[in-house]
Short mmCIF file of C-alpha atoms in Angstrom, two decimals:
data_model
loop_
_atom_site.label_atom_id
_atom_site.label_comp_id
_atom_site.label_asym_id
_atom_site.label_seq_id
_atom_site.Cartn_x
_atom_site.Cartn_y
_atom_site.Cartn_z
CA MET A 1 0.46 0.10 -0.26
CA SER A 2 2.82 2.40 -0.01
CA SER A 3 2.02 3.67 -3.65
CA LEU A 4 -1.22 4.72 -2.45
CA ASP A 5 -0.30 7.53 0.07
CA GLU A 6 -3.71 9.46 -0.96
CA ILE A 7 -6.86 8.55 -1.71
CA VAL A 8 -9.44 11.06 -2.44
CA VAL A 9 -12.95 10.20 -2.74
CA VAL A 10 -15.40 12.58 -4.84
CA GLY A 11 -19.02 12.34 -3.49
CA ALA A 12 -19.92 12.29 0.08
CA GLY A 13 -23.46 10.30 -0.35
CA ALA A 14 -23.91 6.35 0.11
CA ALA A 15 -21.55 5.40 -2.40
CA GLY A 16 -18.46 7.61 -1.40
CA ALA A 17 -19.04 7.33 2.64
CA THR A 18 -19.03 3.40 2.04
CA THR A 19 -16.24 3.66 -0.24
CA ALA A 20 -14.14 5.71 2.73
CA GLU A 21 -15.53 3.59 5.70
CA THR A 22 -14.32 0.29 3.61
CA LEU A 23 -10.77 1.72 2.56
CA ARG A 24 -10.19 1.96 6.29
CA ARG A 25 -12.03 -0.94 7.85
CA GLN A 26 -9.53 -2.68 5.17
CA GLY A 27 -6.24 -1.49 6.87
CA TYR A 28 -5.50 1.69 4.46
CA GLU A 29 -3.47 3.82 6.26
CA GLY A 30 -3.06 6.83 4.27
CA ARG A 31 -4.48 9.95 4.09
CA LEU A 32 -8.44 9.73 3.05
CA THR A 33 -10.37 12.75 1.93
CA LEU A 34 -13.70 12.75 1.33
CA VAL A 35 -15.41 15.51 -0.58
CA GLY A 36 -19.20 16.21 -0.76
CA GLY A 37 -20.79 19.58 -2.52
CA GLU A 38 -23.60 19.20 0.02
CA PRO A 39 -23.15 21.18 3.54
CA HIS A 40 -24.38 18.04 5.31
CA LEU A 41 -23.00 14.82 6.94
CA PRO A 42 -23.41 11.77 4.51
CA TYR A 43 -27.00 10.72 4.44
CA ASP A 44 -29.38 8.43 3.26
CA ARG A 45 -31.63 9.44 0.56
CA PRO A 46 -34.29 6.82 0.25
CA PRO A 47 -36.70 8.27 2.88
CA LEU A 48 -36.16 11.77 1.56
CA SER A 49 -39.29 10.96 -0.48
CA LYS A 50 -40.95 9.09 2.24
CA GLN A 51 -40.56 9.73 6.06
CA VAL A 52 -38.71 13.17 5.47
CA LEU A 53 -41.12 14.14 2.74
CA ALA A 54 -44.15 12.80 4.83
CA GLY A 55 -42.67 14.71 7.92
CA ARG A 56 -42.09 11.68 9.88
CA TRP A 57 -38.30 12.48 10.37
CA GLU A 58 -36.15 15.10 10.94
CA PRO A 59 -33.21 15.24 8.84
CA ASP A 60 -30.69 13.83 11.98
CA ARG A 61 -32.37 10.84 11.31
CA ILE A 62 -31.00 9.86 8.05
CA ARG A 63 -27.25 10.48 8.63
CA LEU A 64 -24.81 7.48 7.93
CA ARG A 65 -22.53 8.05 10.47
CA GLY A 66 -21.84 10.76 13.42
CA PRO A 67 -19.11 12.77 12.94
CA GLU A 68 -16.84 11.06 15.78
CA VAL A 69 -16.98 8.06 13.40
CA TYR A 70 -15.31 9.99 10.64
CA ASP A 71 -12.67 11.55 13.23
CA ARG A 72 -12.11 7.95 14.72
CA LEU A 73 -11.64 6.74 11.02
CA GLY A 74 -9.54 9.61 10.06
CA ILE A 75 -11.55 10.66 7.25
CA ASP A 76 -10.77 14.17 6.09
CA LEU A 77 -14.15 15.21 5.09
CA ARG A 78 -14.56 18.42 2.83
CA LEU A 79 -18.16 19.17 2.89
CA GLY A 80 -20.04 21.76 1.08
CA THR A 81 -17.25 21.80 -1.46
CA PRO A 82 -18.16 21.09 -4.83
CA VAL A 83 -15.75 19.72 -7.29
CA ALA A 84 -14.39 21.45 -10.10
CA ARG A 85 -12.28 19.30 -12.60
CA LEU A 86 -9.86 16.32 -12.60
CA ASP A 87 -6.10 17.11 -13.64
CA PRO A 88 -4.96 14.41 -14.81
CA ALA A 89 -1.61 15.01 -15.53
CA ASP A 90 -0.72 15.60 -11.72
CA ARG A 91 -4.21 13.06 -10.71
CA ALA A 92 -5.60 16.13 -8.64
CA VAL A 93 -9.16 16.95 -7.54
CA GLU A 94 -9.15 20.65 -7.83
CA LEU A 95 -12.37 22.01 -5.68
CA ALA A 96 -14.86 25.07 -6.79
CA ASP A 97 -13.44 26.83 -3.70
CA GLY A 98 -9.91 26.82 -5.30
CA GLY A 99 -8.66 23.70 -3.21
CA ARG A 100 -6.42 21.16 -5.10
CA LEU A 101 -6.19 17.64 -3.46
CA ARG A 102 -3.36 15.49 -4.99
CA ALA A 103 -4.21 11.52 -5.50
CA ASP A 104 -2.65 8.42 -6.16
CA ALA A 105 -5.94 7.07 -6.57
CA VAL A 106 -9.60 8.98 -6.97
CA VAL A 107 -12.79 7.18 -6.62
CA ILE A 108 -15.62 9.01 -8.49
CA ALA A 109 -18.90 8.73 -6.52
CA THR A 110 -20.87 12.05 -7.73
CA GLY A 111 -23.76 10.39 -8.43
CA VAL A 112 -26.60 12.16 -10.42
CA ARG A 113 -28.45 14.95 -10.67
CA PRO A 114 -32.19 15.49 -11.61
CA ARG A 115 -33.46 16.15 -15.01
CA THR A 116 -35.62 19.68 -15.44
CA LEU A 117 -37.51 20.76 -17.30
CA PRO A 118 -36.80 23.62 -19.74
CA GLY A 119 -38.05 27.02 -18.84
CA THR A 120 -38.41 26.33 -15.45
CA GLU A 121 -34.86 27.76 -13.67
CA GLY A 122 -35.92 30.10 -11.24
CA VAL A 123 -39.79 29.20 -11.01
CA THR A 124 -41.04 29.31 -7.66
CA GLY A 125 -43.27 26.34 -6.75
CA VAL A 126 -41.42 24.15 -9.32
CA HIS A 127 -39.32 21.44 -7.17
CA VAL A 128 -36.76 18.52 -7.65
CA LEU A 129 -36.02 16.13 -5.26
CA ARG A 130 -32.65 14.80 -4.86
CA THR A 131 -30.97 16.16 -2.09
CA LEU A 132 -31.75 16.67 1.78
CA ASP A 133 -32.49 20.96 1.08
CA ASP A 134 -34.83 19.65 -2.26
CA ALA A 135 -36.67 17.22 0.66
CA LEU A 136 -37.37 19.70 2.92
CA ALA A 137 -38.04 22.79 0.70
CA LEU A 138 -40.82 21.01 -0.87
CA ARG A 139 -42.25 18.99 2.32
CA GLU A 140 -42.52 23.10 3.39
CA ALA A 141 -44.56 24.05 0.07
CA LEU A 142 -47.10 21.38 0.31
CA GLY A 143 -50.04 21.43 3.09
CA GLU A 144 -53.88 21.24 2.95
CA GLY A 145 -55.28 21.69 -0.23
CA ARG A 146 -52.34 22.51 -1.97
CA ARG A 147 -52.68 21.42 -5.49
CA LEU A 148 -49.53 19.08 -6.79
CA VAL A 149 -48.64 17.71 -9.91
CA VAL A 150 -46.21 15.27 -10.17
CA ALA A 151 -44.68 14.73 -13.54
CA GLY A 152 -43.06 11.02 -13.85
CA ALA A 153 -44.54 8.33 -12.21
CA GLY A 154 -41.37 6.01 -11.36
CA LEU A 155 -40.55 5.12 -7.93
CA LEU A 156 -39.07 8.63 -6.62
CA GLY A 157 -42.55 10.11 -8.02
CA THR A 158 -45.02 7.78 -6.55
CA GLU A 159 -43.35 7.70 -3.17
CA ALA A 160 -43.48 11.34 -2.99
CA ALA A 161 -47.18 11.63 -4.14
CA VAL A 162 -47.88 9.31 -1.60
CA ALA A 163 -46.26 10.98 1.09
CA ALA A 164 -47.52 14.45 -0.46
CA ARG A 165 -50.77 13.08 -0.65
CA GLY A 166 -50.42 12.49 3.74
CA LEU A 167 -49.60 15.99 4.12
CA GLY A 168 -53.21 16.98 2.84
CA ALA A 169 -52.31 18.17 -0.65
CA ASP A 170 -54.47 17.45 -3.72
CA VAL A 171 -51.91 15.13 -5.93
CA THR A 172 -52.23 14.73 -9.40
CA LEU A 173 -49.73 12.05 -10.68
CA VAL A 174 -48.50 12.12 -14.65
CA GLY A 175 -46.88 9.24 -16.05
CA GLY A 176 -46.36 7.20 -19.55
CA ASP A 177 -47.42 3.54 -18.62
CA PRO A 178 -51.08 2.51 -18.04
CA VAL A 179 -50.46 1.56 -14.67
CA PRO A 180 -46.88 3.33 -12.76
CA LEU A 181 -44.33 1.04 -11.91
CA LEU A 182 -45.55 -1.90 -14.42
CA ASP A 183 -42.29 -2.98 -15.69
CA LEU A 184 -40.05 -2.39 -12.69
CA LEU A 185 -42.86 -4.79 -10.22
CA GLY A 186 -44.99 -6.37 -12.37
CA PRO A 187 -48.93 -6.44 -13.01
CA GLN A 188 -49.65 -8.04 -10.06
CA ALA A 189 -47.58 -5.36 -7.69
CA ALA A 190 -48.24 -2.44 -9.50
CA GLY A 191 -52.06 -3.43 -9.65
CA LEU A 192 -52.01 -2.96 -5.82
CA VAL A 193 -50.02 0.37 -6.06
CA ALA A 194 -52.46 1.68 -8.29
CA ALA A 195 -55.50 0.90 -5.76
CA ALA A 196 -53.80 2.35 -2.88
CA HIS A 197 -53.16 5.40 -4.57
CA ARG A 198 -56.99 5.47 -5.75
CA ASP A 199 -57.96 4.97 -1.89
CA LEU A 200 -56.11 7.61 -0.83
CA GLY A 201 -57.55 10.31 -3.64
CA LEU A 202 -54.60 10.32 -5.82
CA ARG A 203 -55.16 10.64 -9.21
CA PHE A 204 -53.45 9.48 -11.98
CA ARG A 205 -53.07 11.01 -15.35
CA ARG A 206 -51.49 9.02 -18.02
CA GLY A 207 -49.18 11.45 -20.45
CA ARG A 208 -46.49 13.87 -20.55
CA VAL A 209 -46.00 16.83 -19.20
CA SER A 210 -44.07 18.94 -21.58
CA ALA A 211 -44.17 22.53 -19.74
CA VAL A 212 -44.77 24.38 -16.67
CA VAL A 213 -47.29 26.88 -17.13
CA GLY A 214 -46.56 30.05 -14.86
CA ALA A 215 -47.58 34.10 -14.17
CA GLY A 216 -45.03 36.39 -12.59
CA GLY A 217 -42.76 33.82 -11.84
CA MET A 218 -44.92 31.42 -10.07
CA ALA A 219 -46.09 27.58 -11.48
CA THR A 220 -49.84 27.95 -12.02
CA GLY A 221 -50.33 24.74 -14.19
CA VAL A 222 -48.46 22.17 -16.01
CA LEU A 223 -49.22 21.58 -20.22
CA LEU A 224 -49.20 17.90 -21.25
CA SER A 225 -48.06 16.85 -24.62
CA ASP A 226 -51.63 16.60 -25.98
CA GLY A 227 -52.57 20.02 -24.82
CA THR A 228 -54.50 19.35 -21.66
CA HIS A 229 -53.61 21.68 -19.05
CA LEU A 230 -53.48 20.64 -15.29
CA PRO A 231 -53.82 23.40 -12.56
CA ALA A 232 -51.34 23.39 -9.54
CA ASP A 233 -49.63 25.14 -7.07
CA VAL A 234 -46.42 22.87 -6.66
CA VAL A 235 -45.05 21.01 -9.12
CA LEU A 236 -42.63 18.34 -8.80
CA VAL A 237 -40.08 16.70 -11.67
CA ALA A 238 -39.02 13.74 -11.13
CA THR A 239 -38.82 12.79 -14.88
CA GLY A 240 -35.43 10.72 -14.14
CA SER A 241 -31.73 11.76 -13.81
CA LEU A 242 -28.43 12.79 -15.74
CA PRO A 243 -24.77 11.54 -14.48
CA HIS A 244 -22.95 13.82 -12.96
CA THR A 245 -20.20 13.63 -14.86
CA GLU A 246 -19.32 17.46 -16.16
CA TRP A 247 -16.34 18.01 -13.60
CA LEU A 248 -14.27 15.28 -15.67
CA ALA A 249 -14.46 17.08 -19.27
CA GLY A 250 -10.55 16.75 -20.20
CA SER A 251 -9.56 14.75 -18.01
CA GLY A 252 -9.10 11.29 -19.54
CA VAL A 253 -11.61 9.56 -17.91
CA PRO A 254 -13.89 7.96 -20.39
CA VAL A 255 -17.63 9.03 -20.20
CA GLY A 256 -20.86 7.76 -21.40
CA ASP A 257 -24.06 7.97 -19.29
CA GLY A 258 -22.11 7.85 -16.54
CA VAL A 259 -18.52 6.89 -15.81
CA LEU A 260 -17.23 3.70 -18.23
CA CYS A 261 -15.80 1.76 -15.87
CA ASP A 262 -14.95 -2.04 -15.93
CA ASP A 263 -16.24 -5.35 -13.82
CA LEU A 264 -13.65 -4.43 -11.29
CA GLY A 265 -14.96 -0.80 -10.92
CA ALA A 266 -11.98 0.94 -12.66
CA ALA A 267 -12.39 3.34 -15.19
CA ARG A 268 -8.37 4.14 -15.78
CA PRO A 269 -5.28 3.38 -13.54
CA GLY A 270 -5.86 5.57 -10.71
CA VAL A 271 -8.57 6.46 -10.99
CA TRP A 272 -12.02 4.04 -10.18
CA ALA A 273 -16.15 4.71 -9.65
CA ALA A 274 -18.84 3.43 -7.64
CA GLY A 275 -22.78 3.97 -6.77
CA ASP A 276 -25.23 5.86 -9.27
CA VAL A 277 -22.29 7.36 -11.55
CA ALA A 278 -20.30 4.35 -12.76
CA ASN A 279 -21.35 2.65 -15.94
CA ARG A 280 -20.53 -1.18 -15.72
CA PRO A 281 -20.85 -4.34 -17.38
CA ASP A 282 -23.42 -6.33 -16.68
CA PRO A 283 -22.51 -9.91 -16.20
CA ARG A 284 -26.10 -10.99 -16.85
CA THR A 285 -26.78 -9.24 -20.12
CA GLY A 286 -23.54 -8.64 -21.27
CA ARG A 287 -24.73 -4.85 -21.32
CA ARG A 288 -23.39 -2.20 -20.10
CA ARG A 289 -25.59 -0.11 -17.12
CA ARG A 290 -25.80 2.19 -14.54
CA TRP A 291 -27.73 0.89 -11.43
CA GLU A 292 -29.69 3.50 -9.68
CA HIS A 293 -30.76 1.35 -6.24
CA ARG A 294 -29.44 2.40 -2.63
CA THR A 295 -27.83 -1.02 -2.40
CA GLN A 296 -26.28 -1.18 -5.39
CA ALA A 297 -24.40 1.77 -4.24
CA THR A 298 -23.11 0.47 -1.04
CA ASP A 299 -22.32 -2.79 -2.76
CA GLN A 300 -20.03 -1.13 -5.63
CA ALA A 301 -18.18 1.17 -3.03
CA VAL A 302 -17.16 -2.18 -0.70
CA ALA A 303 -16.01 -4.13 -4.06
CA VAL A 304 -14.29 -0.94 -5.33
CA ALA A 305 -12.53 -0.50 -2.24
CA ARG A 306 -11.37 -3.66 -1.98
CA ASN A 307 -10.44 -3.82 -5.32
CA LEU A 308 -8.33 -0.65 -5.13
CA LEU A 309 -6.07 -2.13 -2.01
CA ALA A 310 -6.12 -5.37 -3.77
CA GLY A 311 -3.64 -4.83 -6.84
CA ALA A 312 -3.48 -8.26 -8.28
CA GLY A 313 -5.98 -10.08 -6.62
CA ALA A 314 -8.90 -7.99 -7.41
CA ARG A 315 -11.81 -9.72 -8.63
CA PRO A 316 -15.08 -8.93 -10.53
CA ALA A 317 -18.30 -7.96 -8.42
CA ALA A 318 -21.61 -8.61 -9.84
CA PRO A 319 -23.96 -7.84 -6.78
CA LEU A 320 -27.79 -8.65 -7.32
CA PRO A 321 -30.55 -5.94 -8.23
CA TYR A 322 -32.29 -4.65 -5.44
CA PHE A 323 -34.57 -2.32 -4.40
CA TRP A 324 -38.39 -1.87 -2.27
CA THR A 325 -40.49 1.05 -2.28
CA ASP A 326 -43.17 2.02 0.21
CA GLN A 327 -46.65 2.45 -0.99
CA HIS A 328 -48.83 3.73 1.68
CA ASP A 329 -49.40 0.19 3.59
CA LEU A 330 -47.56 -1.81 1.33
CA ARG A 331 -44.08 -2.56 1.43
CA ILE A 332 -42.58 -4.29 -1.76
CA GLN A 333 -39.35 -5.76 -2.61
CA VAL A 334 -37.66 -6.99 -5.75
CA PHE A 335 -34.73 -8.92 -6.35
CA GLY A 336 -33.35 -8.94 -9.93
CA GLU A 337 -35.12 -7.64 -13.03
CA ILE A 338 -38.91 -8.42 -14.25
CA ALA A 339 -38.23 -6.20 -17.31
CA GLY A 340 -38.30 -9.27 -20.17
CA THR A 341 -39.48 -11.57 -18.12
CA ASP A 342 -42.59 -14.00 -19.80
CA ARG A 343 -44.15 -15.75 -17.01
CA CYS A 344 -44.71 -15.13 -13.06
CA HIS A 345 -45.66 -17.76 -10.52
CA LEU A 346 -47.19 -16.78 -7.58
CA VAL A 347 -45.41 -18.87 -4.31
CA GLU A 348 -47.32 -17.78 -1.12
CA GLY A 349 -50.18 -15.46 -0.36
CA SER A 350 -51.86 -13.70 -2.99
CA PRO A 351 -52.93 -10.18 -4.42
CA ALA A 352 -55.81 -10.32 -3.34
CA GLU A 353 -54.75 -10.69 0.55
CA ARG A 354 -52.72 -7.74 -0.36
CA LYS A 355 -49.34 -9.80 0.58
CA PHE A 356 -47.81 -12.61 -1.99
CA THR A 357 -44.26 -13.70 -2.92
CA ALA A 358 -43.67 -14.38 -6.73
CA VAL A 359 -41.09 -15.34 -9.02
CA TYR A 360 -40.53 -13.90 -12.75
CA CYS A 361 -38.82 -16.10 -15.35
CA ALA A 362 -37.72 -16.31 -18.91
CA GLN A 363 -37.47 -19.19 -20.75
CA ASP A 364 -38.73 -21.27 -17.33
CA ARG A 365 -35.40 -19.71 -15.55
CA VAL A 366 -35.55 -17.26 -12.49
CA ARG A 367 -34.90 -13.90 -12.81
CA ALA A 368 -36.96 -11.72 -10.41
CA ALA A 369 -38.70 -12.45 -6.99
CA VAL A 370 -41.37 -10.12 -5.87
CA ALA A 371 -42.55 -9.58 -2.34
CA VAL A 372 -45.34 -7.56 -1.40
CA ASN A 373 -45.65 -7.03 2.45
CA LEU A 374 -43.61 -10.45 3.21
CA PRO A 375 -40.25 -8.84 4.00
CA ARG A 376 -38.70 -12.17 4.98
CA ALA A 377 -40.31 -14.73 2.68
CA VAL A 378 -38.82 -12.90 0.04
CA GLN A 379 -35.18 -13.73 1.11
CA GLN A 380 -35.88 -17.12 0.77
CA LEU A 381 -36.00 -16.58 -2.98
CA ARG A 382 -33.07 -14.74 -3.50
CA PRO A 383 -31.09 -17.83 -4.02
CA LEU A 384 -33.15 -18.81 -7.10
CA VAL A 385 -32.47 -15.47 -8.88
CA GLU A 386 -28.75 -15.03 -8.36
CA ASN A 387 -28.51 -18.51 -9.71
CA GLU A 388 -30.77 -18.29 -12.41
CA ALA A 389 -32.47 -21.19 -11.42
CA VAL A 390 -34.66 -23.27 -13.43
CA TRP A 391 -38.47 -23.32 -11.47
CA THR A 392 -39.68 -26.65 -11.04
CA GLY A 393 -42.31 -25.33 -8.58
CA THR A 394 -45.90 -25.86 -9.11
CA PRO A 395 -47.74 -22.58 -7.77
CA ALA A 396 -50.30 -20.79 -10.00
CA GLU A 397 -49.39 -19.08 -12.78
CA ALA A 398 -49.73 -15.90 -14.62
CA PRO A 399 -48.44 -14.02 -17.65
CA ALA A 400 -45.53 -11.75 -16.20
CA ASN A 401 -46.95 -8.75 -18.51
#
């Protein structure tokens, strides 16, 4: 490890913080700096669209670690300091405040930024939801009777819509699919989500928000691509994200929908990437892709930290995709991916009971497992997904789509 006297981890989210912590726990004793653009201690993002937005949790509860942990591990935290560029000649990280950090190795964990709608910059009432400050600002803007339109019916948009409804807002969710989350959850679980939304009084409108309508610098509604106008006091744009890689221009680090890494997590000698920003080969499909799930960020970070220190002993890592979502009284967990499967086998319970597990297969091989309100039961199905096992059970069958 003598050649790694200084390591800089850029990005203080779950991936960056986990990378730094793992480096120390794996025995790295050199200078270790963790750089974050936000002023807050590293925190967990999934609760932002749920517990934090709903007002059930305050910011301190989502910290990944207390400040004393970083002190004890000897991690130099540089918070509230956006990164400006990576100097390839000197392998140094240049900060927006003029600081410069020399590094024998750099781990890029800068994550993603939300997509926005053209012409909405500076318009009061238009929000995104990526950071703690975003969640607190949106929570402050909502309340009894406030009209909210959520542009985008993915995990973030649906969770935020449910939380906003709990605050008394009048919510309309706009998405392109017939049912929200259909491709992610499958028709059985997605149907339960749609029913839960209806029970809450949450409206769903199929379509695409093309513009925000405003007057006097304030949002008054949105315009859909079919010309429909929906009135709104608050607009949440949840239409996806873009990897935060602009600061790497001219660095020689390969970029294309994120930082292009090999299966070890290395982008070029001395430069690694982990988390939402990392674009890696998927051994299951042979294609490159990014993962934006919380557990993937942690798993990748652990693997990158170990590989960075392992030298010739580095090993590829292919964590199994996993995510969960809370939709009112539904806790839904998914291992693997449902997209591309052709058959669903119910294993335990049923959608009618609002409690079930199921496996999704492609050509009789298990590619995904889903659980609704059975958090422990789905763990038993995980090995089937990991091994792409041939399904030999005989429970009830249903089409996957």
